mmCIF file of C-alpha atoms and ligand atoms in Angstrom:
data_model
loop_
_atom_site.group_PDB
_atom_site.id
_atom_site.type_symbol
_atom_site.label_atom_id
_atom_site.label_comp_id
_atom_site.label_asym_id
_atom_site.label_seq_id
_atom_site.Cartn_x
_atom_site.Cartn_y
_atom_site.Cartn_z
ATOM 1 C CA MET A 1 132.095 7.895 -128.371
ATOM 2 C CA THR A 2 135.824 7.549 -128.972
ATOM 3 C CA THR A 3 138.549 7.230 -126.333
ATOM 4 C CA ILE A 4 141.097 9.883 -127.197
ATOM 5 C CA ALA A 5 144.515 10.430 -125.610
ATOM 6 C CA PHE A 6 145.345 14.125 -126.039
ATOM 7 C CA ILE A 7 149.022 14.984 -125.495
ATOM 8 C CA GLY A 8 149.994 18.673 -125.322
ATOM 9 C CA LEU A 9 147.433 20.842 -123.530
ATOM 10 C CA GLY A 10 148.856 24.303 -124.250
ATOM 11 C CA ILE A 11 147.260 27.389 -125.770
ATOM 12 C CA MET A 12 145.804 25.338 -128.656
ATOM 13 C CA GLY A 13 145.615 21.789 -127.312
ATOM 14 C CA SER A 14 143.670 22.699 -124.186
ATOM 15 C CA PRO A 15 140.601 24.223 -125.889
ATOM 16 C CA MET A 16 140.669 21.546 -128.613
ATOM 17 C CA ALA A 17 140.693 18.734 -126.027
ATOM 18 C CA GLN A 18 137.870 20.471 -124.145
ATOM 19 C CA HIS A 19 135.715 20.630 -127.297
ATOM 20 C CA LEU A 20 136.246 16.903 -127.891
ATOM 21 C CA ALA A 21 135.265 16.136 -124.277
ATOM 22 C CA ARG A 22 132.160 18.340 -124.501
ATOM 23 C CA ALA A 23 131.207 16.552 -127.728
ATOM 24 C CA GLY A 24 130.904 13.379 -125.632
ATOM 25 C CA HIS A 25 134.257 11.708 -126.255
ATOM 26 C CA ASP A 26 136.302 10.144 -123.481
ATOM 27 C CA VAL A 27 139.360 12.425 -123.533
ATOM 28 C CA VAL A 28 142.413 11.559 -121.455
ATOM 29 C CA GLY A 29 144.855 14.450 -121.428
ATOM 30 C CA PHE A 30 148.555 14.569 -120.692
ATOM 31 C CA ASP A 31 150.896 17.559 -120.599
ATOM 32 C CA ALA A 32 154.471 17.877 -119.370
ATOM 33 C CA THR A 33 153.070 20.570 -117.039
ATOM 34 C CA PRO A 34 150.384 18.601 -115.122
ATOM 35 C CA GLU A 35 148.247 21.597 -114.046
ATOM 36 C CA LYS A 36 147.463 22.298 -117.713
ATOM 37 C CA ALA A 37 145.007 19.361 -117.591
ATOM 38 C CA LYS A 38 142.707 21.211 -115.157
ATOM 39 C CA PRO A 39 140.453 22.926 -117.771
ATOM 40 C CA LEU A 40 140.039 19.579 -119.571
ATOM 41 C CA ILE A 41 138.923 17.912 -116.323
ATOM 42 C CA ASP A 42 136.442 20.764 -115.775
ATOM 43 C CA ALA A 43 135.081 20.064 -119.277
ATOM 44 C CA GLY A 44 134.450 16.395 -118.432
ATOM 45 C CA GLY A 45 137.791 14.893 -119.482
ATOM 46 C CA ARG A 46 140.374 13.003 -117.472
ATOM 47 C CA ALA A 47 144.082 13.539 -116.779
ATOM 48 C CA ALA A 48 146.792 10.892 -117.088
ATOM 49 C CA ASP A 49 149.994 10.827 -115.056
ATOM 50 C CA SER A 50 152.186 9.985 -118.036
ATOM 51 C CA GLY A 51 152.152 9.610 -121.817
ATOM 52 C CA PRO A 52 151.914 5.796 -121.669
ATOM 53 C CA ASP A 53 149.046 6.085 -119.150
ATOM 54 C CA ALA A 54 147.128 8.348 -121.525
ATOM 55 C CA VAL A 55 147.766 6.154 -124.552
ATOM 56 C CA ARG A 56 146.805 2.792 -123.042
ATOM 57 C CA GLY A 57 143.216 2.014 -124.066
ATOM 58 C CA ALA A 58 142.989 4.931 -126.495
ATOM 59 C CA GLU A 59 141.535 4.428 -129.970
ATOM 60 C CA VAL A 60 142.874 7.793 -131.121
ATOM 61 C CA VAL A 61 145.982 9.678 -129.998
ATOM 62 C CA ALA A 62 145.966 13.429 -130.679
ATOM 63 C CA LEU A 63 149.174 15.472 -130.409
ATOM 64 C CA MET A 64 149.471 19.263 -130.099
ATOM 65 C CA LEU A 65 153.156 19.823 -129.320
ATOM 66 C CA PRO A 66 155.545 22.672 -130.127
ATOM 67 C CA ASP A 67 158.078 21.343 -132.643
ATOM 68 C CA SER A 68 159.407 18.393 -134.705
ATOM 69 C CA PRO A 69 161.760 17.057 -131.961
ATOM 70 C CA ASP A 70 158.879 17.080 -129.432
ATOM 71 C CA VAL A 71 156.586 15.091 -131.726
ATOM 72 C CA THR A 72 159.407 12.685 -132.645
ATOM 73 C CA ASP A 73 160.208 12.128 -128.980
ATOM 74 C CA VAL A 74 156.591 11.653 -127.884
ATOM 75 C CA LEU A 75 156.013 9.154 -130.709
ATOM 76 C CA THR A 76 159.260 7.192 -130.912
ATOM 77 C CA GLY A 77 160.849 7.623 -127.454
ATOM 78 C CA GLU A 78 161.084 4.821 -124.909
ATOM 79 C CA ASP A 79 157.832 5.980 -123.282
ATOM 80 C CA GLY A 80 156.440 6.876 -126.685
ATOM 81 C CA VAL A 81 153.123 6.332 -128.401
ATOM 82 C CA LEU A 82 154.460 3.750 -130.864
ATOM 83 C CA ALA A 83 155.652 1.586 -127.979
ATOM 84 C CA HIS A 84 152.436 1.787 -125.955
ATOM 85 C CA ALA A 85 149.465 2.279 -128.297
ATOM 86 C CA ALA A 86 147.361 -0.678 -129.433
ATOM 87 C CA PRO A 87 147.737 -1.825 -133.067
ATOM 88 C CA GLY A 88 145.436 0.092 -135.391
ATOM 89 C CA THR A 89 145.399 3.216 -133.178
ATOM 90 C CA LEU A 90 144.880 6.380 -135.198
ATOM 91 C CA VAL A 91 147.408 9.146 -134.447
ATOM 92 C CA ILE A 92 146.301 12.684 -135.364
ATOM 93 C CA ASP A 93 149.191 15.142 -135.188
ATOM 94 C CA PHE A 94 147.804 18.681 -134.950
ATOM 95 C CA SER A 95 151.270 20.191 -134.263
ATOM 96 C CA THR A 96 153.094 22.280 -136.856
ATOM 97 C CA ILE A 97 156.268 20.383 -137.763
ATOM 98 C CA ARG A 98 158.564 19.808 -140.749
ATOM 99 C CA PRO A 99 156.790 18.079 -143.676
ATOM 100 C CA ASP A 100 159.651 15.588 -144.130
ATOM 101 C CA VAL A 101 159.549 14.679 -140.428
ATOM 102 C CA ALA A 102 155.754 14.211 -140.616
ATOM 103 C CA ALA A 103 156.082 11.849 -143.601
ATOM 104 C CA GLY A 104 158.874 9.900 -141.892
ATOM 105 C CA LEU A 105 156.906 9.537 -138.658
ATOM 106 C CA ALA A 106 153.804 8.354 -140.537
ATOM 107 C CA ALA A 107 155.936 5.629 -142.156
ATOM 108 C CA GLU A 108 157.361 4.636 -138.747
ATOM 109 C CA ALA A 109 153.861 4.553 -137.287
ATOM 110 C CA ALA A 110 152.671 2.326 -140.153
ATOM 111 C CA ALA A 111 155.631 -0.023 -139.590
ATOM 112 C CA ALA A 112 154.552 -0.254 -135.928
ATOM 113 C CA GLY A 113 150.984 -1.154 -136.959
ATOM 114 C CA LEU A 114 149.522 2.300 -136.270
ATOM 115 C CA ARG A 115 147.859 4.825 -138.590
ATOM 116 C CA MET A 116 148.954 8.463 -138.593
ATOM 117 C CA ILE A 117 147.787 11.652 -140.269
ATOM 118 C CA ASP A 118 149.214 15.177 -140.115
ATOM 119 C CA ALA A 119 146.508 17.738 -139.342
ATOM 120 C CA PRO A 120 148.127 21.109 -138.604
ATOM 121 C CA VAL A 121 145.702 23.923 -137.917
ATOM 122 C CA SER A 122 145.279 27.621 -138.597
ATOM 123 C CA GLY A 123 143.008 30.134 -136.905
ATOM 124 C CA GLY A 124 144.986 30.888 -133.779
ATOM 125 C CA GLN A 125 143.871 30.748 -130.177
ATOM 126 C CA ALA A 126 140.495 32.245 -131.126
ATOM 127 C CA GLY A 127 139.991 29.546 -133.749
ATOM 128 C CA ALA A 128 140.783 26.838 -131.196
ATOM 129 C CA GLU A 129 138.499 28.356 -128.565
ATOM 130 C CA ASN A 130 135.616 28.770 -131.035
ATOM 131 C CA ALA A 131 136.138 25.356 -132.692
ATOM 132 C CA ALA A 132 136.573 27.250 -135.957
ATOM 133 C CA LEU A 133 140.020 26.074 -137.043
ATOM 134 C CA SER A 134 141.088 25.494 -140.608
ATOM 135 C CA ILE A 135 142.697 22.051 -140.736
ATOM 136 C CA MET A 136 145.043 20.947 -143.533
ATOM 137 C CA VAL A 137 145.187 17.179 -143.562
ATOM 138 C CA GLY A 138 147.813 14.838 -144.993
ATOM 139 C CA GLY A 139 147.500 11.066 -145.039
ATOM 140 C CA VAL A 140 145.819 7.980 -146.480
ATOM 141 C CA ASP A 141 142.144 8.391 -147.551
ATOM 142 C CA ALA A 142 140.748 5.806 -145.114
ATOM 143 C CA ASP A 143 142.612 7.302 -142.134
ATOM 144 C CA VAL A 144 141.510 10.830 -142.999
ATOM 145 C CA ALA A 145 137.911 9.619 -143.348
ATOM 146 C CA ALA A 146 138.147 7.917 -139.934
ATOM 147 C CA ALA A 147 139.503 11.103 -138.344
ATOM 148 C CA ARG A 148 137.090 13.508 -140.049
ATOM 149 C CA PRO A 149 134.251 13.393 -137.455
ATOM 150 C CA LEU A 150 136.769 14.351 -134.743
ATOM 151 C CA LEU A 151 138.443 17.003 -136.904
ATOM 152 C CA GLU A 152 135.024 18.547 -137.518
ATOM 153 C CA VAL A 153 134.513 18.930 -133.762
ATOM 154 C CA VAL A 154 137.482 21.350 -133.556
ATOM 155 C CA GLY A 155 137.541 22.775 -137.083
ATOM 156 C CA LYS A 156 135.214 24.512 -139.515
ATOM 157 C CA THR A 157 137.275 24.004 -142.672
ATOM 158 C CA VAL A 158 138.749 20.512 -142.957
ATOM 159 C CA VAL A 159 140.493 19.720 -146.236
ATOM 160 C CA HIS A 160 142.434 16.604 -147.211
ATOM 161 C CA VAL A 161 145.306 18.099 -149.180
ATOM 162 C CA GLY A 162 147.398 15.016 -150.046
ATOM 163 C CA PRO A 163 149.582 12.220 -148.665
ATOM 164 C CA SER A 164 151.444 12.259 -145.335
ATOM 165 C CA GLY A 165 153.394 15.485 -144.912
ATOM 166 C CA ALA A 166 151.208 17.417 -147.383
ATOM 167 C CA GLY A 167 149.225 18.989 -144.535
ATOM 168 C CA GLN A 168 152.479 20.342 -143.115
ATOM 169 C CA THR A 169 153.536 21.700 -146.506
ATOM 170 C CA VAL A 170 150.279 23.652 -146.749
ATOM 171 C CA LYS A 171 150.691 24.840 -143.157
ATOM 172 C CA ALA A 172 154.209 26.105 -143.996
ATOM 173 C CA ALA A 173 152.661 28.147 -146.822
ATOM 174 C CA ASN A 174 150.067 29.418 -144.352
ATOM 175 C CA GLN A 175 152.793 30.617 -142.001
ATOM 176 C CA LEU A 176 154.636 32.339 -144.854
ATOM 177 C CA ILE A 177 151.473 34.256 -145.762
ATOM 178 C CA VAL A 178 150.606 35.143 -142.150
ATOM 179 C CA ALA A 179 154.098 36.426 -141.276
ATOM 180 C CA GLY A 180 154.221 38.495 -144.466
ATOM 181 C CA ASN A 181 150.780 39.916 -143.685
ATOM 182 C CA ILE A 182 151.771 40.911 -140.158
ATOM 183 C CA ALA A 183 154.973 42.524 -141.432
ATOM 184 C CA LEU A 184 153.118 44.651 -143.993
ATOM 185 C CA LEU A 185 150.319 45.511 -141.571
ATOM 186 C CA SER A 186 153.016 46.687 -139.139
ATOM 187 C CA GLU A 187 154.740 48.797 -141.783
ATOM 188 C CA ALA A 188 151.404 50.346 -142.736
ATOM 189 C CA LEU A 189 150.629 51.230 -139.109
ATOM 190 C CA VAL A 190 154.076 52.803 -138.581
ATOM 191 C CA PHE A 191 153.617 54.735 -141.828
ATOM 192 C CA LEU A 192 150.126 55.938 -140.875
ATOM 193 C CA GLU A 193 151.216 56.913 -137.404
ATOM 194 C CA ALA A 194 154.136 58.934 -138.802
ATOM 195 C CA HIS A 195 151.603 60.853 -140.920
ATOM 196 C CA GLY A 196 149.435 61.538 -137.883
ATOM 197 C CA ALA A 197 146.549 59.512 -139.332
ATOM 198 C CA ASP A 198 143.542 58.515 -137.257
ATOM 199 C CA LEU A 199 144.650 54.918 -136.790
ATOM 200 C CA PRO A 200 141.337 53.245 -135.752
ATOM 201 C CA ALA A 201 139.556 54.999 -138.648
ATOM 202 C CA ALA A 202 142.278 53.923 -141.070
ATOM 203 C CA VAL A 203 142.101 50.314 -139.856
ATOM 204 C CA GLU A 204 138.311 50.297 -140.209
ATOM 205 C CA VAL A 205 138.316 51.437 -143.822
ATOM 206 C CA LEU A 206 141.306 49.281 -144.792
ATOM 207 C CA GLY A 207 139.439 46.276 -143.412
ATOM 208 C CA GLY A 208 136.593 46.821 -145.891
ATOM 209 C CA GLY A 209 138.774 46.841 -148.988
ATOM 210 C CA LEU A 210 141.322 44.617 -150.686
ATOM 211 C CA ALA A 211 143.766 45.239 -147.844
ATOM 212 C CA GLY A 212 141.336 43.585 -145.455
ATOM 213 C CA SER A 213 142.389 40.231 -143.991
ATOM 214 C CA ALA A 214 141.966 37.906 -141.027
ATOM 215 C CA VAL A 215 145.340 39.225 -139.827
ATOM 216 C CA LEU A 216 144.088 42.820 -139.959
ATOM 217 C CA ASN A 217 140.830 41.851 -138.213
ATOM 218 C CA GLN A 218 142.532 39.941 -135.400
ATOM 219 C CA LYS A 219 145.801 41.821 -134.937
ATOM 220 C CA ALA A 220 145.435 45.529 -135.779
ATOM 221 C CA SER A 221 143.492 46.483 -132.669
ATOM 222 C CA LYS A 222 145.864 44.468 -130.491
ATOM 223 C CA ILE A 223 148.879 46.226 -131.973
ATOM 224 C CA LEU A 224 147.250 49.637 -131.500
ATOM 225 C CA GLY A 225 146.363 48.686 -127.922
ATOM 226 C CA ASP A 226 149.943 47.591 -127.210
ATOM 227 C CA ASP A 227 148.597 44.122 -126.321
ATOM 228 C CA PHE A 228 151.160 41.529 -127.311
ATOM 229 C CA ALA A 229 150.132 38.710 -124.972
ATOM 230 C CA PRO A 230 150.195 35.381 -126.899
ATOM 231 C CA GLY A 231 148.309 34.012 -128.929
ATOM 232 C CA PHE A 232 150.899 32.550 -131.175
ATOM 233 C CA ARG A 233 154.369 33.133 -129.846
ATOM 234 C CA ILE A 234 157.174 34.680 -131.902
ATOM 235 C CA ASP A 235 159.301 31.656 -130.850
ATOM 236 C CA LEU A 236 156.844 29.353 -132.664
ATOM 237 C CA HIS A 237 156.655 31.555 -135.765
ATOM 238 C CA HIS A 238 160.468 31.621 -135.841
ATOM 239 C CA LYS A 239 160.346 27.802 -135.853
ATOM 240 C CA ASP A 240 157.817 27.915 -138.702
ATOM 241 C CA MET A 241 159.875 30.353 -140.798
ATOM 242 C CA GLY A 242 162.746 27.871 -140.411
ATOM 243 C CA ILE A 243 160.427 25.148 -141.763
ATOM 244 C CA VAL A 244 159.413 27.360 -144.706
ATOM 245 C CA THR A 245 162.987 28.373 -145.501
ATOM 246 C CA SER A 246 164.369 24.845 -145.518
ATOM 247 C CA ALA A 247 161.382 23.330 -147.362
ATOM 248 C CA ALA A 248 161.690 26.056 -150.031
ATOM 249 C CA ARG A 249 165.384 25.332 -150.400
ATOM 250 C CA GLU A 250 164.668 21.620 -150.674
ATOM 251 C CA ALA A 251 162.160 22.290 -153.473
ATOM 252 C CA GLY A 252 164.580 24.650 -155.236
ATOM 253 C CA VAL A 253 162.274 27.665 -155.075
ATOM 254 C CA ALA A 254 163.100 31.241 -154.078
ATOM 255 C CA THR A 255 161.000 32.956 -151.396
ATOM 256 C CA PRO A 256 162.755 36.322 -151.185
ATOM 257 C CA VAL A 257 160.025 38.189 -149.295
ATOM 258 C CA GLY A 258 159.613 35.234 -146.955
ATOM 259 C CA SER A 259 163.347 35.182 -146.249
ATOM 260 C CA LEU A 260 163.314 38.871 -145.352
ATOM 261 C CA VAL A 261 160.322 38.386 -143.066
ATOM 262 C CA ALA A 262 162.058 35.360 -141.496
ATOM 263 C CA GLN A 263 164.957 37.668 -140.610
ATOM 264 C CA LEU A 264 162.583 40.205 -139.040
ATOM 265 C CA VAL A 265 160.973 37.421 -136.981
ATOM 266 C CA ALA A 266 164.469 36.264 -135.929
ATOM 267 C CA ALA A 267 165.369 39.837 -134.951
ATOM 268 C CA THR A 268 162.190 40.143 -132.884
ATOM 269 C CA ARG A 269 163.140 36.986 -131.008
ATOM 270 C CA ALA A 270 166.734 38.142 -130.571
ATOM 271 C CA ALA A 271 165.448 41.404 -129.090
ATOM 272 C CA GLY A 272 163.829 39.387 -126.288
ATOM 273 C CA ASP A 273 160.273 39.292 -127.664
ATOM 274 C CA GLY A 274 160.140 35.527 -128.373
ATOM 275 C CA GLY A 275 157.454 34.959 -125.742
ATOM 276 C CA LEU A 276 155.158 37.653 -127.133
ATOM 277 C CA ASP A 277 152.447 37.192 -129.772
ATOM 278 C CA HIS A 278 153.654 37.186 -133.399
ATOM 279 C CA SER A 279 152.034 40.610 -133.800
ATOM 280 C CA ALA A 280 155.083 41.813 -131.789
ATOM 281 C CA LEU A 281 156.827 41.805 -135.171
ATOM 282 C CA TYR A 282 155.402 45.336 -135.158
ATOM 283 C CA ARG A 283 157.828 46.265 -132.370
ATOM 284 C CA THR A 284 160.835 45.359 -134.542
ATOM 285 C CA ILE A 285 159.417 47.183 -137.555
ATOM 286 C CA ALA A 286 158.594 50.281 -135.478
ATOM 287 C CA ARG A 287 162.130 50.253 -134.058
ATOM 288 C CA LEU A 288 163.577 50.359 -137.597
ATOM 289 C CA SER A 289 161.981 53.818 -137.882
ATOM 290 C CA GLY A 290 163.008 54.890 -134.402
ATOM 291 C CA ARG A 291 159.470 54.411 -133.130
ATOM 292 C CA GLY A 292 157.758 52.208 -130.554
ATOM 293 C CA SER A 293 158.749 51.715 -126.955
ATOM 294 C CA ASP A 294 161.320 49.306 -125.605
ATOM 295 C CA THR A 295 160.480 50.183 -122.049
ATOM 296 C CA GLN A 296 157.065 48.509 -122.085
ATOM 297 C CA THR A 297 157.072 44.909 -120.912
ATOM 298 C CA HIS A 298 153.899 43.698 -122.683
ATOM 299 C CA GLY A 299 153.303 40.964 -120.150
ATOM 300 C CA ARG A 300 156.894 39.738 -120.211
ATOM 301 C CA PRO A 301 158.078 38.624 -116.783
HETATM 302 P P1 LIG B 401 152.076 25.784 -126.235
HETATM 303 O O1 LIG B 401 153.524 25.928 -125.909
HETATM 304 O O2 LIG B 401 151.074 26.660 -125.574
HETATM 305 O O3 LIG B 401 151.622 24.254 -125.968
HETATM 306 C C1 LIG B 401 152.453 23.136 -126.141
HETATM 307 C C2 LIG B 401 152.236 22.225 -124.947
HETATM 308 O O4 LIG B 401 152.950 21.007 -125.135
HETATM 309 C C3 LIG B 401 152.740 22.838 -123.628
HETATM 310 O O5 LIG B 401 151.684 22.882 -122.688
HETATM 311 C C4 LIG B 401 153.867 21.900 -123.200
HETATM 312 O O6 LIG B 401 153.950 21.751 -121.782
HETATM 313 C C5 LIG B 401 153.454 20.606 -123.872
HETATM 314 N N1 LIG B 401 154.562 19.684 -124.103
HETATM 315 C C6 LIG B 401 155.767 19.936 -124.678
HETATM 316 N N2 LIG B 401 156.496 18.806 -124.744
HETATM 317 C C7 LIG B 401 155.724 17.820 -124.207
HETATM 318 C C8 LIG B 401 155.911 16.429 -124.006
HETATM 319 N N3 LIG B 401 157.056 15.833 -124.358
HETATM 320 N N4 LIG B 401 154.901 15.722 -123.422
HETATM 321 C C9 LIG B 401 153.749 16.320 -123.041
HETATM 322 N N5 LIG B 401 153.522 17.646 -123.222
HETATM 323 C C10 LIG B 401 154.495 18.378 -123.803
HETATM 324 O O7 LIG B 401 151.990 25.888 -127.817
HETATM 325 P P2 LIG B 401 150.683 26.142 -128.724
HETATM 326 O O8 LIG B 401 150.595 27.589 -129.025
HETATM 327 O O9 LIG B 401 149.533 25.389 -128.170
HETATM 328 O O10 LIG B 401 151.194 25.446 -130.085
HETATM 329 C C11 LIG B 401 151.215 24.030 -130.264
HETATM 330 C C12 LIG B 401 151.451 23.739 -131.738
HETATM 331 O O11 LIG B 401 150.387 24.331 -132.504
HETATM 332 C C13 LIG B 401 152.762 24.304 -132.300
HETATM 333 O O12 LIG B 401 153.301 23.417 -133.228
HETATM 334 C C14 LIG B 401 152.300 25.591 -132.963
HETATM 335 O O13 LIG B 401 153.191 25.978 -133.994
HETATM 336 C C15 LIG B 401 150.933 25.196 -133.479
HETATM 337 N N6 LIG B 401 149.954 26.290 -133.658
HETATM 338 C C16 LIG B 401 149.784 27.245 -132.704
HETATM 339 C C17 LIG B 401 148.840 28.267 -132.905
HETATM 340 C C18 LIG B 401 148.613 29.380 -131.893
HETATM 341 O O14 LIG B 401 147.947 30.374 -132.239
HETATM 342 N N7 LIG B 401 149.092 29.290 -130.670
HETATM 343 C C19 LIG B 401 148.075 28.284 -134.080
HETATM 344 C C20 LIG B 401 148.240 27.271 -135.015
HETATM 345 C C21 LIG B 401 149.186 26.277 -134.794
#
C-alpha cells in the first residue's frame, strides 16, 4: 500500500484517484474546488484541506491539472510540492503540459531531492473511468519502474518513451492526431448529411473499414445526437494545439494540417464553445457550410 497525494480531481483525476483508492492505496485528494473530493471519499480515500496537507506523509504525489502554469505553481509555489514533500518522494505528473516545462520541472524536482516523471494520458473520460488509459511516460528508468505498478492501476497501455519531457512530446503528437481525426470525421458527417445519407448506417460501415478509429467509435454517435457535454473540453484541446504548434516550431518541422486544425479549434473556442467537448469542432465545420444550429445550447449555461 502506498500513500498517494492526488492533486487535481477533475474529469480525469477524480476517477483515476478513485481507482487507486479501490486498489487499496491510501489516497489523499486535494482540489481547488473542495467538493470534487467527495467521490474519492466515497471510494475509500481521504480529502486534504490544502496542497501541503495532502503532500505531507505522501510517498507519491500525483498531479492531474489543466495546464503548464498550474503544474508549475502547484510544484514550485510557496505552498508547493517541492517545498513540502519528503526527500525521495516520487511525483507523477499525469497532466498534459509543454514538454520543455516538464523537463525543466523534473530537473527542479531532482535538485530539491525529489523524483519526477511525466505520464500524460490518452483515452478520455471513458478511459479514466474504465482504468483503460494509454500512458506515455518520460523519465529515469528507476523512477518509471517504481511508478509502473500505480500506472497499471489506471492504465492498460503503459509505455516508457524516453527521458523527462518525452511523454509530453508523444502526448502532443497524440493531440495532433486526435484533433485532425475529429476535424475529418466532422467534414465527412457534414458531407454525408448534405447528400441525404443514412448517417447511422454510414457510421457503422465506416467504422469497419480503414476509416474506423477510436475517435469515430467514441464521437460519431455523440455528434449525431447533438451531445457535446465534455469529455475533453475545447479549451483544453486549444491549449494542446498551442503545445503542438510551438514544439513543432522549436523542432523546425512543418505541420500544415495541424496548423489548420489548430485554427479551427481556436475558432470553435472563439465562437463560445470552449466549454464543450472537443467533438464540438463539428459545430464550427458545419457552420462553414451553413449547416448546424447556433441556437442549441448543448449544456452550456
Ligand atoms: P478538469 O478541469 O476537469 O480538472 C482539473 C482540476 O484541477 C479541476 O478540478 C480544478 O479545480 C483543479 N485545479 C486547478 N488548479 C488547481 C490547483 N492549483 N490546485 C488544486 N486543484 C487545481 O480537467 P481534466 O479534463 O480532468 O484534464 C486534466 C488534464 O488532463 C489536462 O491537462 C488535460 O489536457 C488532460 N487530459 C484530459 C482528458 C479528458 O478527456 N478530459 C484526456 C486526456 C488528458
